């Protein structure tokens, strides 16, 4: 667990790429608040300690604000725009069957020839539509199973145990990392779906939980010396602001990649809820992605 928390900033930086520098103002603001308003200060006689909760209240309020923003973003993307519902039925499989170019044509980049078989959605795709995991996937950090539904269906196939075992093995082999933002090899449709609505969403929730926990630490260290309390308060304030803003930034980055994917392939694949996405949002996501 400690190793995962230590490597989580690596996954955040990998997801945000150059945009990770946008997190620095929040970290700097947290340090400035704590330096301006120390959590504890000794009295003139040195016998009593005076508690100034301004810094703690500010950090806790900002961490709560990031949590609220993340909740609203999840609500908008899942309920209003229904982005995930565009991927549930795997509409590119229907495109593959209807493709008039060739039997082996890629549903994403027809008439490119399909060269890879995706075991997740049973689609044949070209090399341009195939996701290959990076070297980070070799490290079993934050490793999770991504296709529980397929595994559950395989367990229920008591009438055909041979195919059930094959399907179960395929489901168990399709894994990802919620810490390093990685997914095993698959087609780009399954990659975008599982990376965004599984790995990135869970990464954002973990970041948000760490932020809220760090924001509450100053209220639980009353027994320490004032100097040590103030030092710890600065550290946890930086952690709270970094992970709180990271949660929002990572989720926004993931949703931007989904919207760009839907815009790129929406003209050839019939995504069921594409009409719910306003055009101006696609233009904004192009800038973010």
Short mmCIF file of C-alpha atoms in Angstrom, two decimals:
data_model
loop_
_atom_site.label_atom_id
_atom_site.label_comp_id
_atom_site.label_asym_id
_atom_site.label_seq_id
_atom_site.Cartn_x
_atom_site.Cartn_y
_atom_site.Cartn_z
CA UNK A 1 0.00 0.00 0.00
CA UNK A 2 2.84 2.39 0.86
CA UNK A 3 4.58 1.61 -2.44
CA UNK A 4 1.37 2.38 -4.31
CA UNK A 5 1.03 5.75 -2.58
CA UNK A 6 4.67 6.56 -3.36
CA UNK A 7 4.23 5.71 -7.07
CA UNK A 8 0.84 7.39 -7.45
CA UNK A 9 2.46 10.76 -8.38
CA UNK A 10 4.24 8.90 -11.20
CA UNK A 11 0.87 7.76 -12.55
CA UNK A 12 -0.54 11.29 -12.17
CA UNK A 13 2.40 12.78 -14.07
CA UNK A 14 2.08 10.06 -16.73
CA UNK A 15 -1.62 10.83 -17.18
CA UNK A 16 -1.34 14.63 -17.21
CA UNK A 17 2.00 14.78 -19.06
CA UNK A 18 3.09 18.43 -19.41
CA UNK A 19 -0.08 19.66 -17.71
CA UNK A 20 1.25 18.40 -14.37
CA UNK A 21 2.89 21.82 -13.92
CA UNK A 22 -0.62 23.24 -13.43
CA UNK A 23 -0.65 21.58 -10.01
CA UNK A 24 2.25 23.71 -8.74
CA UNK A 25 0.16 26.85 -7.99
CA UNK A 26 -2.10 24.84 -5.67
CA UNK A 27 0.91 23.41 -3.83
CA UNK A 28 2.48 26.87 -3.54
CA UNK A 29 -0.76 28.34 -2.23
CA UNK A 30 -0.97 25.64 0.45
CA UNK A 31 2.55 26.39 1.65
CA UNK A 32 1.84 30.14 1.66
CA UNK A 33 -1.32 29.70 3.75
CA UNK A 34 0.49 27.56 6.34
CA UNK A 35 3.46 29.93 6.57
CA UNK A 36 1.21 32.95 6.96
CA UNK A 37 -1.10 31.31 9.50
CA UNK A 38 0.76 28.68 11.58
CA UNK A 39 -1.45 26.01 13.06
CA UNK A 40 0.12 26.39 16.49
CA UNK A 41 2.06 29.18 18.21
CA UNK A 42 3.65 29.28 21.66
CA UNK A 43 2.56 32.00 24.08
CA UNK A 44 4.88 34.68 25.39
CA UNK A 45 5.61 32.75 28.56
CA UNK A 46 6.02 29.53 26.64
CA UNK A 47 3.59 27.78 28.96
CA UNK A 48 0.54 27.61 26.75
CA UNK A 49 -0.14 26.97 23.13
CA UNK A 50 -2.47 29.03 21.03
CA UNK A 51 -4.32 27.25 18.27
CA UNK A 52 -5.01 29.16 15.07
CA UNK A 53 -7.25 27.02 12.90
CA UNK A 54 -7.29 29.39 9.92
CA UNK A 55 -4.79 27.41 7.86
CA UNK A 56 -6.42 24.10 8.74
CA UNK A 57 -9.87 25.40 7.84
CA UNK A 58 -8.60 26.78 4.51
CA UNK A 59 -6.87 23.52 3.53
CA UNK A 60 -9.85 21.41 4.62
CA UNK A 61 -12.23 23.73 2.76
CA UNK A 62 -10.20 23.54 -0.46
CA UNK A 63 -9.89 19.76 -0.21
CA UNK A 64 -13.67 19.53 0.27
CA UNK A 65 -14.15 21.84 -2.72
CA UNK A 66 -12.03 19.56 -4.92
CA UNK A 67 -14.12 16.59 -3.72
CA UNK A 68 -17.34 18.44 -4.60
CA UNK A 69 -16.03 19.38 -8.05
CA UNK A 70 -15.03 15.76 -8.71
CA UNK A 71 -18.48 14.55 -7.65
CA UNK A 72 -20.16 17.08 -9.98
CA UNK A 73 -17.92 16.06 -12.87
CA UNK A 74 -18.79 12.40 -12.35
CA UNK A 75 -22.48 13.32 -12.18
CA UNK A 76 -22.32 15.34 -15.40
CA UNK A 77 -20.36 12.79 -17.41
CA UNK A 78 -22.28 9.73 -16.22
CA UNK A 79 -25.85 11.06 -15.88
CA UNK A 80 -26.12 14.06 -18.20
CA UNK A 81 -23.74 13.21 -21.05
CA UNK A 82 -23.88 9.43 -20.46
CA UNK A 83 -20.39 8.99 -21.89
CA UNK A 84 -19.84 5.47 -20.57
CA UNK A 85 -23.10 4.26 -22.12
CA UNK A 86 -21.56 4.84 -25.56
CA UNK A 87 -19.15 1.96 -24.91
CA UNK A 88 -21.32 -0.61 -23.12
CA UNK A 89 -22.67 -2.25 -26.29
CA UNK A 90 -19.28 -2.07 -28.09
CA UNK A 91 -20.83 -0.44 -31.22
CA UNK A 92 -17.68 -0.96 -33.29
CA UNK A 93 -18.49 -4.67 -33.40
CA UNK A 94 -21.64 -3.85 -35.38
CA UNK A 95 -19.57 -1.63 -37.65
CA UNK A 96 -17.21 -4.54 -38.25
CA UNK A 97 -20.10 -6.76 -39.39
CA UNK A 98 -21.56 -4.07 -41.65
CA UNK A 99 -18.26 -3.04 -43.20
CA UNK A 100 -18.51 -3.38 -46.99
CA UNK A 101 -14.83 -2.91 -47.77
CA UNK A 102 -13.54 -6.32 -46.74
CA UNK A 103 -14.20 -9.12 -44.31
CA UNK A 104 -10.90 -8.28 -42.62
CA UNK A 105 -11.41 -4.50 -42.57
CA UNK A 106 -10.76 -2.61 -39.34
CA UNK A 107 -13.96 -1.08 -37.85
CA UNK A 108 -12.03 1.99 -36.65
CA UNK A 109 -9.86 2.69 -39.68
CA UNK A 110 -11.56 0.97 -42.64
CA UNK A 111 -10.42 -0.04 -45.21
CA UNK A 112 -7.21 -0.76 -43.26
CA UNK A 113 -6.67 -4.50 -42.92
CA UNK A 114 -7.32 -6.05 -39.50
CA UNK A 115 -4.25 -7.73 -38.05
CA UNK A 116 -5.04 -8.09 -34.32
CA UNK A 117 -7.81 -9.84 -32.43
CA UNK A 118 -9.17 -8.19 -29.28
CA UNK A 119 -10.22 -10.84 -26.77
CA UNK A 120 -12.23 -8.29 -24.79
CA UNK A 121 -14.77 -7.39 -27.49
CA UNK A 122 -13.98 -10.13 -30.06
CA UNK A 123 -13.13 -7.58 -32.75
CA UNK A 124 -10.47 -7.68 -35.45
CA UNK A 125 -8.61 -4.38 -35.73
CA UNK A 126 -5.65 -2.93 -37.58
CA UNK A 127 -2.32 -1.96 -36.05
CA UNK A 128 -3.46 1.68 -35.88
CA UNK A 129 -6.38 0.64 -33.67
CA UNK A 130 -4.34 -1.60 -31.38
CA UNK A 131 -3.13 -0.52 -27.94
CA UNK A 132 0.20 -1.85 -26.74
CA UNK A 133 1.00 -1.33 -23.04
CA UNK A 134 4.14 0.53 -22.09
CA UNK A 135 6.97 -0.75 -19.90
CA UNK A 136 5.07 0.40 -16.79
CA UNK A 137 2.66 -2.52 -17.18
CA UNK A 138 5.49 -4.88 -16.22
CA UNK A 139 5.32 -3.60 -12.65
CA UNK A 140 2.42 -5.19 -10.70
CA UNK A 141 1.58 -1.97 -8.84
CA UNK A 142 -2.12 -1.26 -8.33
CA UNK A 143 -2.95 -4.27 -10.50
CA UNK A 144 -6.70 -4.82 -10.90
CA UNK A 145 -9.03 -7.03 -12.93
CA UNK A 146 -10.86 -4.93 -15.54
CA UNK A 147 -13.51 -7.24 -17.02
CA UNK A 148 -15.50 -8.67 -14.12
CA UNK A 149 -18.63 -9.12 -16.24
CA UNK A 150 -16.88 -11.44 -18.66
CA UNK A 151 -15.38 -13.43 -15.79
CA UNK A 152 -18.80 -13.76 -14.18
CA UNK A 153 -20.35 -14.96 -17.44
CA UNK A 154 -17.56 -17.50 -17.87
CA UNK A 155 -18.17 -18.96 -14.41
CA UNK A 156 -21.85 -19.46 -15.28
CA UNK A 157 -21.08 -21.42 -18.48
CA UNK A 158 -21.57 -24.82 -16.84
CA UNK A 159 -23.01 -26.31 -20.06
CA UNK A 160 -19.83 -25.49 -21.99
CA UNK A 161 -16.92 -25.70 -19.52
CA UNK A 162 -14.22 -25.66 -22.22
CA UNK A 163 -15.29 -22.32 -23.68
CA UNK A 164 -16.05 -21.09 -20.20
CA UNK A 165 -12.47 -21.78 -19.12
CA UNK A 166 -11.10 -20.01 -22.20
CA UNK A 167 -13.31 -16.99 -21.57
CA UNK A 168 -12.34 -16.94 -17.89
CA UNK A 169 -8.63 -16.99 -18.76
CA UNK A 170 -9.13 -14.12 -21.20
CA UNK A 171 -10.95 -12.11 -18.55
CA UNK A 172 -8.25 -12.77 -15.94
CA UNK A 173 -5.50 -11.79 -18.38
CA UNK A 174 -7.09 -8.40 -19.09
CA UNK A 175 -5.74 -6.32 -16.26
CA UNK A 176 -4.73 -2.74 -15.60
CA UNK A 177 -3.06 -0.49 -13.06
CA UNK A 178 -5.02 2.21 -11.25
CA UNK A 179 -1.74 3.64 -9.92
CA UNK A 180 0.31 3.82 -13.12
CA UNK A 181 -2.63 4.36 -15.51
CA UNK A 182 -1.95 1.35 -17.72
CA UNK A 183 -4.08 -1.27 -19.47
CA UNK A 184 -3.12 -4.59 -21.08
CA UNK A 185 -3.13 -4.86 -24.87
CA UNK A 186 -6.53 -4.54 -26.53
CA UNK A 187 -8.28 -2.52 -29.24
CA UNK A 188 -8.46 1.26 -28.79
CA UNK A 189 -12.19 1.10 -28.07
CA UNK A 190 -11.76 -1.21 -25.08
CA UNK A 191 -8.65 0.72 -24.06
CA UNK A 192 -10.44 4.07 -23.91
CA UNK A 193 -13.40 2.55 -22.08
CA UNK A 194 -11.47 0.64 -19.41
CA UNK A 195 -8.74 3.24 -18.94
CA UNK A 196 -11.13 6.15 -18.47
CA UNK A 197 -14.11 4.64 -16.69
CA UNK A 198 -12.13 2.17 -14.59
CA UNK A 199 -8.46 3.05 -14.06
CA UNK A 200 -8.60 6.86 -14.21
CA UNK A 201 -11.88 7.11 -12.30
CA UNK A 202 -10.53 4.94 -9.49
CA UNK A 203 -7.24 6.85 -9.50
CA UNK A 204 -9.18 10.11 -9.08
CA UNK A 205 -11.19 8.66 -6.18
CA UNK A 206 -8.00 7.43 -4.46
CA UNK A 207 -6.38 10.86 -4.88
CA UNK A 208 -9.46 12.50 -3.45
CA UNK A 209 -9.48 10.20 -0.40
CA UNK A 210 -5.79 10.89 0.26
CA UNK A 211 -6.46 14.62 0.00
CA UNK A 212 -9.32 14.53 2.49
CA UNK A 213 -7.32 12.37 4.92
CA UNK A 214 -4.31 14.72 4.75
CA UNK A 215 -6.54 17.77 5.30
CA UNK A 216 -7.81 16.25 8.56
CA UNK A 217 -4.35 15.42 9.96
CA UNK A 218 -3.74 18.86 11.61
CA UNK A 219 -6.77 18.26 13.82
CA UNK A 220 -5.31 15.00 15.15
CA UNK A 221 -1.80 16.08 16.22
CA UNK A 222 -2.55 18.14 19.33
CA UNK A 223 -0.08 16.19 21.47
CA UNK A 224 2.99 17.17 19.43
CA UNK A 225 5.28 20.14 19.95
CA UNK A 226 4.24 23.38 18.18
CA UNK A 227 7.28 23.49 15.87
CA UNK A 228 6.76 19.87 14.82
CA UNK A 229 3.03 20.43 14.40
CA UNK A 230 3.60 23.38 12.09
CA UNK A 231 6.11 21.41 10.01
CA UNK A 232 3.74 18.47 9.69
CA UNK A 233 0.90 20.85 8.82
CA UNK A 234 2.86 22.24 5.89
CA UNK A 235 3.64 18.76 4.60
CA UNK A 236 0.06 17.51 4.84
CA UNK A 237 -1.23 20.77 3.32
CA UNK A 238 0.97 20.18 0.27
CA UNK A 239 -0.24 16.58 0.08
CA UNK A 240 -3.89 17.63 0.43
CA UNK A 241 -3.69 20.28 -2.28
CA UNK A 242 -1.60 18.17 -4.67
CA UNK A 243 -3.84 15.11 -4.53
CA UNK A 244 -7.06 17.14 -4.38
CA UNK A 245 -6.27 19.06 -7.54
CA UNK A 246 -4.79 15.93 -9.14
CA UNK A 247 -8.10 14.10 -8.67
CA UNK A 248 -9.96 16.77 -10.64
CA UNK A 249 -7.20 17.20 -13.27
CA UNK A 250 -6.85 13.45 -13.91
CA UNK A 251 -10.59 12.96 -14.30
CA UNK A 252 -10.93 15.96 -16.64
CA UNK A 253 -8.01 14.65 -18.71
CA UNK A 254 -9.65 11.23 -18.99
CA UNK A 255 -13.02 12.65 -20.02
CA UNK A 256 -11.32 14.89 -22.59
CA UNK A 257 -9.67 11.85 -24.19
CA UNK A 258 -13.05 10.08 -24.35
CA UNK A 259 -14.75 13.04 -26.02
CA UNK A 260 -11.92 13.34 -28.55
CA UNK A 261 -12.20 9.61 -29.29
CA UNK A 262 -15.96 9.88 -29.83
CA UNK A 263 -15.50 12.86 -32.12
CA UNK A 264 -12.79 11.12 -34.16
CA UNK A 265 -14.77 7.92 -34.72
CA UNK A 266 -18.36 9.14 -34.35
CA UNK A 267 -18.71 9.70 -38.10
CA UNK A 268 -18.12 6.00 -38.87
CA UNK A 269 -19.35 4.24 -35.69
CA UNK A 270 -22.87 4.69 -34.34
CA UNK A 271 -22.38 5.60 -30.69
CA UNK A 272 -25.85 5.66 -29.07
CA UNK A 273 -25.54 8.88 -27.00
CA UNK A 274 -23.30 10.98 -29.21
CA UNK A 275 -26.02 13.58 -29.76
CA UNK A 276 -25.97 14.53 -26.06
CA UNK A 277 -22.49 16.04 -26.41
CA UNK A 278 -22.57 19.77 -27.33
CA UNK A 279 -20.13 20.82 -30.11
CA UNK A 280 -18.48 23.49 -27.96
CA UNK A 281 -17.48 20.83 -25.44
CA UNK A 282 -15.59 18.94 -28.14
CA UNK A 283 -13.62 22.07 -29.00
CA UNK A 284 -12.72 22.62 -25.35
CA UNK A 285 -11.64 19.00 -24.96
CA UNK A 286 -9.35 19.31 -27.95
CA UNK A 287 -7.47 22.00 -26.08
CA UNK A 288 -7.33 19.93 -22.88
CA UNK A 289 -6.39 16.65 -24.54
#
